[in-house]
C-alpha positions as a printed NumPy array, in Angstrom:
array([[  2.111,   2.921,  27.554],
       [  5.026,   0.548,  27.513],
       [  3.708,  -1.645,  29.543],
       [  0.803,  -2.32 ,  27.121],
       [  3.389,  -3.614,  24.577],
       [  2.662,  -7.523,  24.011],
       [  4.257, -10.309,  21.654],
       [  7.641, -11.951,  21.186],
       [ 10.96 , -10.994,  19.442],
       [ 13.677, -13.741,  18.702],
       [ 16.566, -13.561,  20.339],
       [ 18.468, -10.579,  18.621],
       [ 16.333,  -8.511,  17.575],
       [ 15.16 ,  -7.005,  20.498],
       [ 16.102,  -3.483,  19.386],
       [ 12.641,  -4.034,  17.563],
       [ 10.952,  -4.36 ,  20.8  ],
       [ 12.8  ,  -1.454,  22.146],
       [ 11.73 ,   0.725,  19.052],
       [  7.96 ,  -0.213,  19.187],
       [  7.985,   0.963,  22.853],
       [  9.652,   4.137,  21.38 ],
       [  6.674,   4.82 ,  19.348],
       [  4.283,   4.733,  22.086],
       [  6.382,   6.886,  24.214],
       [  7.788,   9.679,  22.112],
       [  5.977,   9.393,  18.436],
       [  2.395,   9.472,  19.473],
       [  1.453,   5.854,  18.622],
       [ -2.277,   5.287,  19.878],
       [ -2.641,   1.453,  18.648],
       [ -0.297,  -0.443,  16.227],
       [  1.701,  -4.003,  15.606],
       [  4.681,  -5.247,  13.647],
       [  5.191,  -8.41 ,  12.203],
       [  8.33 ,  -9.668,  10.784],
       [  9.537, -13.111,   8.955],
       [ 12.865, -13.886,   8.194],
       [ 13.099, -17.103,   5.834],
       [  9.372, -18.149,   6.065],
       [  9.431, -17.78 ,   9.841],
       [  8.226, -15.611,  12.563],
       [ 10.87 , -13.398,  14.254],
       [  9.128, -10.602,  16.085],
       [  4.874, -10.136,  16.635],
       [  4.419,  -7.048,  18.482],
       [  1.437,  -5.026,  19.323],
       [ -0.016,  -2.795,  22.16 ],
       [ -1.91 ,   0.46 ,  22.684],
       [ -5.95 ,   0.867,  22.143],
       [ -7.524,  -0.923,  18.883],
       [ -9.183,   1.943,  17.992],
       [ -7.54 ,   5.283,  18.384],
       [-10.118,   7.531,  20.283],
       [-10.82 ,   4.168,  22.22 ],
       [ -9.298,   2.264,  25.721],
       [ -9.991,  -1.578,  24.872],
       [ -6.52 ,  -3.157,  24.233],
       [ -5.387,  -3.735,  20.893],
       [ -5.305,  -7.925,  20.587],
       [ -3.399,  -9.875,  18.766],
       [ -5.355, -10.285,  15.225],
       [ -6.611,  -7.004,  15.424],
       [ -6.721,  -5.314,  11.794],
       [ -7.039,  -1.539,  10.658],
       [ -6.906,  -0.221,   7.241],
       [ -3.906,  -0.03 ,   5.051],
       [ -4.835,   2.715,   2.704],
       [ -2.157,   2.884,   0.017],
       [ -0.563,  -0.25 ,   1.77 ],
       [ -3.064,  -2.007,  -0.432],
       [ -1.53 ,  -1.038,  -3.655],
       [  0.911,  -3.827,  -2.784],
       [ -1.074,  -6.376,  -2.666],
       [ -3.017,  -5.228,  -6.213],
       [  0.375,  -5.336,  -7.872],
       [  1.   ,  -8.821,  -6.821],
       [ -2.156,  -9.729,  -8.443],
       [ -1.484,  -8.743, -12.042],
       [  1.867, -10.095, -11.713],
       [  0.822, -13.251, -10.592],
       [ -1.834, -12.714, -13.419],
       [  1.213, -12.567, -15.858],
       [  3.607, -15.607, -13.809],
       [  0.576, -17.739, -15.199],
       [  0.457, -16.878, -18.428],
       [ -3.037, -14.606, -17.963],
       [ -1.81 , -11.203, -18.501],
       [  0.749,  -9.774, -20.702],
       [  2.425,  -6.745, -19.13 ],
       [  3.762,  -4.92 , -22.845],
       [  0.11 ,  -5.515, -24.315],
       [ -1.48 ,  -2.204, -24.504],
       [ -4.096,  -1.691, -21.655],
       [ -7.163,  -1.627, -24.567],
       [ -6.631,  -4.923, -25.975],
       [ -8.202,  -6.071, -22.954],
       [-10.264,  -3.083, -21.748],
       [-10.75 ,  -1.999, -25.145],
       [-12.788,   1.314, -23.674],
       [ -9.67 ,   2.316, -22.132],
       [ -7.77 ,   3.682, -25.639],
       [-10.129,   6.784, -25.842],
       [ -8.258,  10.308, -26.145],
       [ -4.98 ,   9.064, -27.064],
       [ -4.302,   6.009, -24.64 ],
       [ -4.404,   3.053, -27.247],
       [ -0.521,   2.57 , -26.665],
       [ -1.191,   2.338, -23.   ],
       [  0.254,  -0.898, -21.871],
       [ -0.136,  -2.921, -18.915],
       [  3.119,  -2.119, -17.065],
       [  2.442,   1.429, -17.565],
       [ -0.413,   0.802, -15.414],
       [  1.806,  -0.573, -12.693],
       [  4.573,   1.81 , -12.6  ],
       [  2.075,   4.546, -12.422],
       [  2.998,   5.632, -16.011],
       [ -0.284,   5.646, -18.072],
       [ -0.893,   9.203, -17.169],
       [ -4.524,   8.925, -15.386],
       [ -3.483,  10.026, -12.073],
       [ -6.949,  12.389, -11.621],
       [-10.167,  12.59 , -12.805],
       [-12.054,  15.477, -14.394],
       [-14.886,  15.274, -11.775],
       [-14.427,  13.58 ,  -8.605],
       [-16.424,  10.673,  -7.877],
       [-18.302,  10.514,  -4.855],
       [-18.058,   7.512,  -2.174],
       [-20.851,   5.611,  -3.928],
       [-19.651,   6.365,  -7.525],
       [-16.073,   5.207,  -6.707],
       [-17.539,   2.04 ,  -5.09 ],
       [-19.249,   1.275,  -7.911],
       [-16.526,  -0.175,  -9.93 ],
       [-18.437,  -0.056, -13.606],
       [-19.147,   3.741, -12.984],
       [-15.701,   4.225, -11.951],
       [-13.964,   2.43 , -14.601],
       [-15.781,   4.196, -17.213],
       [-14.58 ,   7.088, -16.005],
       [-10.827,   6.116, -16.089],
       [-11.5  ,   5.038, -19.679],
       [-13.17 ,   8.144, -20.442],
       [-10.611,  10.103, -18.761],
       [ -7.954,  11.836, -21.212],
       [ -4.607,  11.478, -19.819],
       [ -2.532,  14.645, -17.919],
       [  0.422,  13.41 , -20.348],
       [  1.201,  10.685, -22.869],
       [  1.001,   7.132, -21.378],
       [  4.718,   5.774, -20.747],
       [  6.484,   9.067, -21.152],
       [  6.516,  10.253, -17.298],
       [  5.236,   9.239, -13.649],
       [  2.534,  10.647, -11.035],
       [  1.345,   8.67 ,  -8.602],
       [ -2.328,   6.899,  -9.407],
       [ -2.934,   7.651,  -5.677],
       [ -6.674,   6.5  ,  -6.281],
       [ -7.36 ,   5.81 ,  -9.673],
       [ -5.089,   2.987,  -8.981],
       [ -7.896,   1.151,  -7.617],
       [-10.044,   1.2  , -11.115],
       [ -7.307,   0.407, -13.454],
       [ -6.279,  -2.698, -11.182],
       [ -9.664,  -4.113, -10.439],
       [-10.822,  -3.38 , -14.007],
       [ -7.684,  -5.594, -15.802],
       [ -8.033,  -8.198, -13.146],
       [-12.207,  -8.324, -14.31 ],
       [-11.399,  -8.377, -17.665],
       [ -8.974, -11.159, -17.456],
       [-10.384, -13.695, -14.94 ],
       [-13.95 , -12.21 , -14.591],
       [-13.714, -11.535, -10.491],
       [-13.733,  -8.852,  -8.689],
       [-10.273,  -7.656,  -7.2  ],
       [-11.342,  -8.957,  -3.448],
       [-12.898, -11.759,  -4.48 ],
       [ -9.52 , -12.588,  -6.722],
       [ -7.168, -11.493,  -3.625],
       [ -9.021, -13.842,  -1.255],
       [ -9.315, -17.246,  -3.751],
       [ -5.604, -16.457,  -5.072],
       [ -3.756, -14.905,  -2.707],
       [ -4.837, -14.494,   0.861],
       [ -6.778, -17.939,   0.915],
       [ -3.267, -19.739,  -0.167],
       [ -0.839, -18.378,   1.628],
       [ -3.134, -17.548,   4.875],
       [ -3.091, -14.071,   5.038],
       [ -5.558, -11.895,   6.787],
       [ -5.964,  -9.332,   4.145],
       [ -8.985,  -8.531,   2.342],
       [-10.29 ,  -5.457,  -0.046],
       [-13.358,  -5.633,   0.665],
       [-13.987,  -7.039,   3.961],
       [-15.951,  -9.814,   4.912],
       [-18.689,  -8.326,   7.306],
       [-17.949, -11.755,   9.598],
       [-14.303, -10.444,   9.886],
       [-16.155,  -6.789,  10.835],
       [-15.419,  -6.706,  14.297],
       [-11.483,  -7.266,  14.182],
       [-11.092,  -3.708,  12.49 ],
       [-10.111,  -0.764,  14.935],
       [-11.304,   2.857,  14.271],
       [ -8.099,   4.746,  13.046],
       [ -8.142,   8.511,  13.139],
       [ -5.469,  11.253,  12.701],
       [ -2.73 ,  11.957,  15.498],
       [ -0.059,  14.783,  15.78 ],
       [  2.944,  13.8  ,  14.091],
       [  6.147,  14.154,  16.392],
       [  7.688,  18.453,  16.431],
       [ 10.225,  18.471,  14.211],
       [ 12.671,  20.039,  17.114],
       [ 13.039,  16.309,  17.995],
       [ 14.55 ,  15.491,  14.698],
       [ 11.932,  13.071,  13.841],
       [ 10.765,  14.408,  11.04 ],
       [ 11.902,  17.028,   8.774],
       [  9.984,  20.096,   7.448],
       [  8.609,  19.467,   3.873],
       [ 10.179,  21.315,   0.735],
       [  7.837,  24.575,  -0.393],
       [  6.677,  23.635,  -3.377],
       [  5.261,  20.1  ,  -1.857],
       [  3.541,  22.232,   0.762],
       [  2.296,  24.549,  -1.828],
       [  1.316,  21.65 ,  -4.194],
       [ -1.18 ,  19.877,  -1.343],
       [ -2.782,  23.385,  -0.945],
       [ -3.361,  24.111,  -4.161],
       [ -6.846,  23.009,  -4.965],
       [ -6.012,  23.026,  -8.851],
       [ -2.718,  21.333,  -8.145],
       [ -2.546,  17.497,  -9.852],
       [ -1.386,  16.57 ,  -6.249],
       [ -4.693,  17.662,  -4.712],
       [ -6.655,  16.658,  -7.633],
       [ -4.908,  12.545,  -7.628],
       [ -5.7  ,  12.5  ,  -3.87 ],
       [ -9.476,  14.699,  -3.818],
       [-10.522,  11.913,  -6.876],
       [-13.558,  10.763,  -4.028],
       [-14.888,  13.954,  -2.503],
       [-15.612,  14.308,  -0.271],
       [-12.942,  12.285,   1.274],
       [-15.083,   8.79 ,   2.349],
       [-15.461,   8.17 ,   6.704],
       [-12.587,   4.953,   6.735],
       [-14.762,   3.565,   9.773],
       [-17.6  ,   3.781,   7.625],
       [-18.624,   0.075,   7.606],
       [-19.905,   0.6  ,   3.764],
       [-17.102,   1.541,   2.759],
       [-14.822,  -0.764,   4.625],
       [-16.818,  -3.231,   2.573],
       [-16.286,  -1.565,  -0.722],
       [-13.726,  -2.991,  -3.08 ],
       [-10.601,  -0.042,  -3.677],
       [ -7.471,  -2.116,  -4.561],
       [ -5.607,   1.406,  -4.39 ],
       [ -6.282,   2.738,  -0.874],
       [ -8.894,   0.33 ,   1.447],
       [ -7.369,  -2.615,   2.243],
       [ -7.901,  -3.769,   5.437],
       [ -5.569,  -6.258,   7.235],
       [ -3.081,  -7.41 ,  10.059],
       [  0.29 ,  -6.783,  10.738],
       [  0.587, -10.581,  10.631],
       [ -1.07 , -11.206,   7.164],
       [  0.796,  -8.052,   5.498],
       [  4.034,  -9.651,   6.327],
       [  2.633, -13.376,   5.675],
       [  1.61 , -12.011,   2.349],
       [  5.12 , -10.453,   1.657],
       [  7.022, -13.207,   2.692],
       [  5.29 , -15.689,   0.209],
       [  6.416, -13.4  ,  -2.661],
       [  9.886, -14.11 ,  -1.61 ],
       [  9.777, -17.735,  -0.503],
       [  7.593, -20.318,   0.976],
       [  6.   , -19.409,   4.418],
       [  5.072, -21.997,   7.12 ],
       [  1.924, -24.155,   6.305],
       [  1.823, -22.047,   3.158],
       [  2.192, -21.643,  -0.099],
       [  4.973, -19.263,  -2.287],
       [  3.388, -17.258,  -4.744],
       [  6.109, -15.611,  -6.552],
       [  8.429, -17.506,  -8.726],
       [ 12.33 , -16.144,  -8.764],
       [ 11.703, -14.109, -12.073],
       [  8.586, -12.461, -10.614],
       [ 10.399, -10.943,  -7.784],
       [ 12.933,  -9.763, -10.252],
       [ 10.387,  -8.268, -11.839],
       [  8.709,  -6.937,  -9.252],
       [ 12.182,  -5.342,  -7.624],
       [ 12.988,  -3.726, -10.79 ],
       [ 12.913,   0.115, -11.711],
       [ 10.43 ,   1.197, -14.073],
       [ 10.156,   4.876, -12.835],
       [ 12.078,   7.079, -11.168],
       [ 12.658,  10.626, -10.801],
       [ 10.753,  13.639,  -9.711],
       [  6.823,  12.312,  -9.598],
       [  4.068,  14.689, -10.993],
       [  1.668,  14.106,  -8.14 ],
       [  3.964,  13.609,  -4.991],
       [  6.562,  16.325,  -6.212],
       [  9.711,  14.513,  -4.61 ],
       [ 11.281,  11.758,  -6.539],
       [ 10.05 ,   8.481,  -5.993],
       [ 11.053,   5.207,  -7.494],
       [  7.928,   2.332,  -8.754],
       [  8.896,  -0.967,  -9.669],
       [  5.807,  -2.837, -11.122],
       [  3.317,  -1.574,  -9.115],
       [  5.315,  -1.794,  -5.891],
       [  7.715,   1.095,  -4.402],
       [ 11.109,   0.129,  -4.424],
       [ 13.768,   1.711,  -1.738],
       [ 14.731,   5.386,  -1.899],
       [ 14.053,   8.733,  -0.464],
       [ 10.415,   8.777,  -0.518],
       [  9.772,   5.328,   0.818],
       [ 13.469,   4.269,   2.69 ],
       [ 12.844,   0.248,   3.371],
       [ 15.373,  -1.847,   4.363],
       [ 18.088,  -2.038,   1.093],
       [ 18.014,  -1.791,  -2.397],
       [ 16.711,  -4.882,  -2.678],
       [ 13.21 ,  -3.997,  -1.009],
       [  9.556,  -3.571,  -2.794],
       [  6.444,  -3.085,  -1.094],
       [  3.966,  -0.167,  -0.009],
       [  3.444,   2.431,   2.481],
       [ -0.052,   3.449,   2.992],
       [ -0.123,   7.357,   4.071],
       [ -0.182,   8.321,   7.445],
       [  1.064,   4.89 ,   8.915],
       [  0.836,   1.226,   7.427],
       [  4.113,  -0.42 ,   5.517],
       [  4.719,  -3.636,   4.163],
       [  7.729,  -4.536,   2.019],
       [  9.676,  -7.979,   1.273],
       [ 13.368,  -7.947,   0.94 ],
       [ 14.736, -10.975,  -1.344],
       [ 18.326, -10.123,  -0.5  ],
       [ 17.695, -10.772,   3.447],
       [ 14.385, -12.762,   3.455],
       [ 12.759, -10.436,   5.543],
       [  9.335,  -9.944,   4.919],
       [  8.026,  -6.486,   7.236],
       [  4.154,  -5.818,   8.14 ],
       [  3.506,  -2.721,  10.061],
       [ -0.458,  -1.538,  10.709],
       [ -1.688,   1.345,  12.889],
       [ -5.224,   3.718,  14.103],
       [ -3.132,   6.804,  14.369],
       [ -2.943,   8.615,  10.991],
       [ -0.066,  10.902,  11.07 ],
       [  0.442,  13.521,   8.511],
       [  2.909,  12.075,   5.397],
       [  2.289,   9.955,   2.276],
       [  5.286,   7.944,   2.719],
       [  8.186,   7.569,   5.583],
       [  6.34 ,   7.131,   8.412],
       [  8.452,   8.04 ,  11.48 ],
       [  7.385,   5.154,  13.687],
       [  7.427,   2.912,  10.935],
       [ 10.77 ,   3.875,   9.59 ],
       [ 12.023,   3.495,  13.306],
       [ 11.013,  -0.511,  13.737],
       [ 12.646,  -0.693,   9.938],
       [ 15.943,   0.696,  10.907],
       [ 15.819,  -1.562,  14.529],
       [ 15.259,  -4.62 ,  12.434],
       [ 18.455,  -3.026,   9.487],
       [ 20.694,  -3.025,  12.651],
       [ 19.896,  -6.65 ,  13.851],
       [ 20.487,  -7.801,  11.17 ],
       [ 24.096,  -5.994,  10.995],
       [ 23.433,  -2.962,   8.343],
       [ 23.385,  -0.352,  10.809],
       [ 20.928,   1.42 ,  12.554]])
């Protein structure tokens, strides 16, 4: 499979190249590339394996899959950047522009609570079904309807998919777009990034079919056995943990072209290892023949803690900065500096102002895990050691 490896690596960090190969060979990659600017520029483009994961044509270069939670990132930049200009205040409470949203107690819901995964909608009372949760007027009445698992601002629990509604819906009510169609004119048009939620049926036949894959025996030290009461809390039907995650049920076909098309800011994103790191790096500076989207005192914002601790829905502590993950157990990136998004089973992009390394990493092989992918978290540590912090 080695051999199949393609792409470039400046001088230096070849360790990268050596770790992608890795994957292939001893972590049950299928299909997968890694992008990675340092300063605005291109430093390593890797990719090799199938495109789609039950398939044998090559992955190419350009060749997308879907990000799942990796999208999340991407959201969060848009309310921010909402907010940089002036459009969004993040301490105004959530109804004063969703006014629907303040039923059963969440008037005093504000914006960054939203965000940081605070305003205590992580589940629904009914799931929706694929068709409901792609219709985002049903959907977001349902979020407003919804009365809250605890008192908005007063804990965490990851929004693993009502994320999607409360994003897209304060992005509507602000500019009067759609989240994709927002993404694409603000975002990914400026700063030429291939990412899209909701993708563009000409862009259709980039996307490789992803499916699940065996996760690496934990008698190689790869990856460790989870705690009990995380296992218990995924098999526990009436657990919040299943409930955030079972919000569509059944659980949509991700090769589904419907639903590839549908617009879910929280977990469909579709996009390239190349435009996930293109889109990080112009949070943090100005990439080439692009455009910086951030200003200093957004990425301050964006690296900052608003929660940490033990989180409701994903039982180990995590730490949320404004909508973004910030480095710690649950999602290691490359220093304390770090924000970005792992999607689960695979995908992770993350900026790192400190270093100005920007990090785009996109797979078909679903491993088991919400965050700290193994083959992920082995091209971050390969790129932590060329850079001199140790591998």
């Amino acid at each position: 499979m080695s051999s199949e490896v393609k792409g470039q690596v400046a001088d230096g960090f070849e360790a990268v190249r050596d770790a992608f190969i890795r994957n292939f060979e001893a972590l049950g990659e299928r299909g997968a590339a890694v992008v990675v600017h340092h300063g605005g520029r291109k430093i390593v483009d890797l990719y090799g394996g199938t495109r789609d994961v039950d398939g044998e044509a090559p992955w190419e270069s350009g060749t997308a899959q879907i990000l799942r939670s990796g999208t999340k990132g991407i959201a969060a930049a848009a309310l921010l950047l909402l907010h940089q200009r002036g459009e969004l205040d993040l301490d105004a409470p959530v109804g004063s522009y969703w006014p629907e949203f303040k039923a059963h107690g969440k008037e005093d819901a504000r914006v960054r609570d939203v965000l940081a995964h605070r305003v205590g909608v992580p589940a629904l009372d009914r799931p929706l079904t694929v068709a409901e949760a792609a219709d985002q007027d049903l959907a977001a009445a349902a979020v407003a309807a919804q009365e809250p698992f605890w008192a908005p601002g007063t804990d965490h629990g990851y929004h693993a998919q009502t994320y999607s509604w409360l994003t897209a819906e304060l992005v509507r009510r602000v500019t009067g777009r759609s989240m994709g169609e927002y993404v694409a004119e603000q975002i990914a048009g400026p700063v030429g990034a291939d990412v899209w939620i909701g993708l563009p049926e000409a862009q259709a036949h980039r996307v490789g079919r992803v499916g699940p894959v065996e996760p690496p025996a934990t008698g190689q030290g790869l990856r460790s056995r989870p705690k009990r009461a995380i296992v218990e809390a995924y098999e526990n039907p009436d657990s919040l943990t299943r409930r955030a995650f079972g919000t569509i049920a059944p659980a949509a076909d991700e090769n589904d072209p419907a639903y590839r098309a549908a617009q879910l800011p929280g977990s469909n994103g579709i996009g390239t290892a190349e435009g996930l790191a293109r889109f990080y790096a112009s949070l943090i500076g100005e990439v080439e023949d692009g455009a910086r989207l951030f200003s200093a005192e957004t990425v301050q914002l964006a690296r900052t803690e608003v929660s940490s601790g033990p989180d409701r829905v994903l039982i180990s502590p995590s730490r949320f900065g404004l909508g973004h993950m910030l480095h710690g157990i649950a999602s290691p990136l490359l220093s304390p500096t770090s924000f970005g998004h792992p999607g689960r089973g695979g995908a992770l992009g993350f900026a790192d102002p400190e270093s100005g390394i920007a990090f785009g990493y996109v797979t078909n092989g679903m491993q088991k895990g919400v965050t700290a992918d193994p083959r992920a978290q082995a091209l971050v540590k390969a790129v932590r050691g060329a850079l001199g912090g140790g591998a």
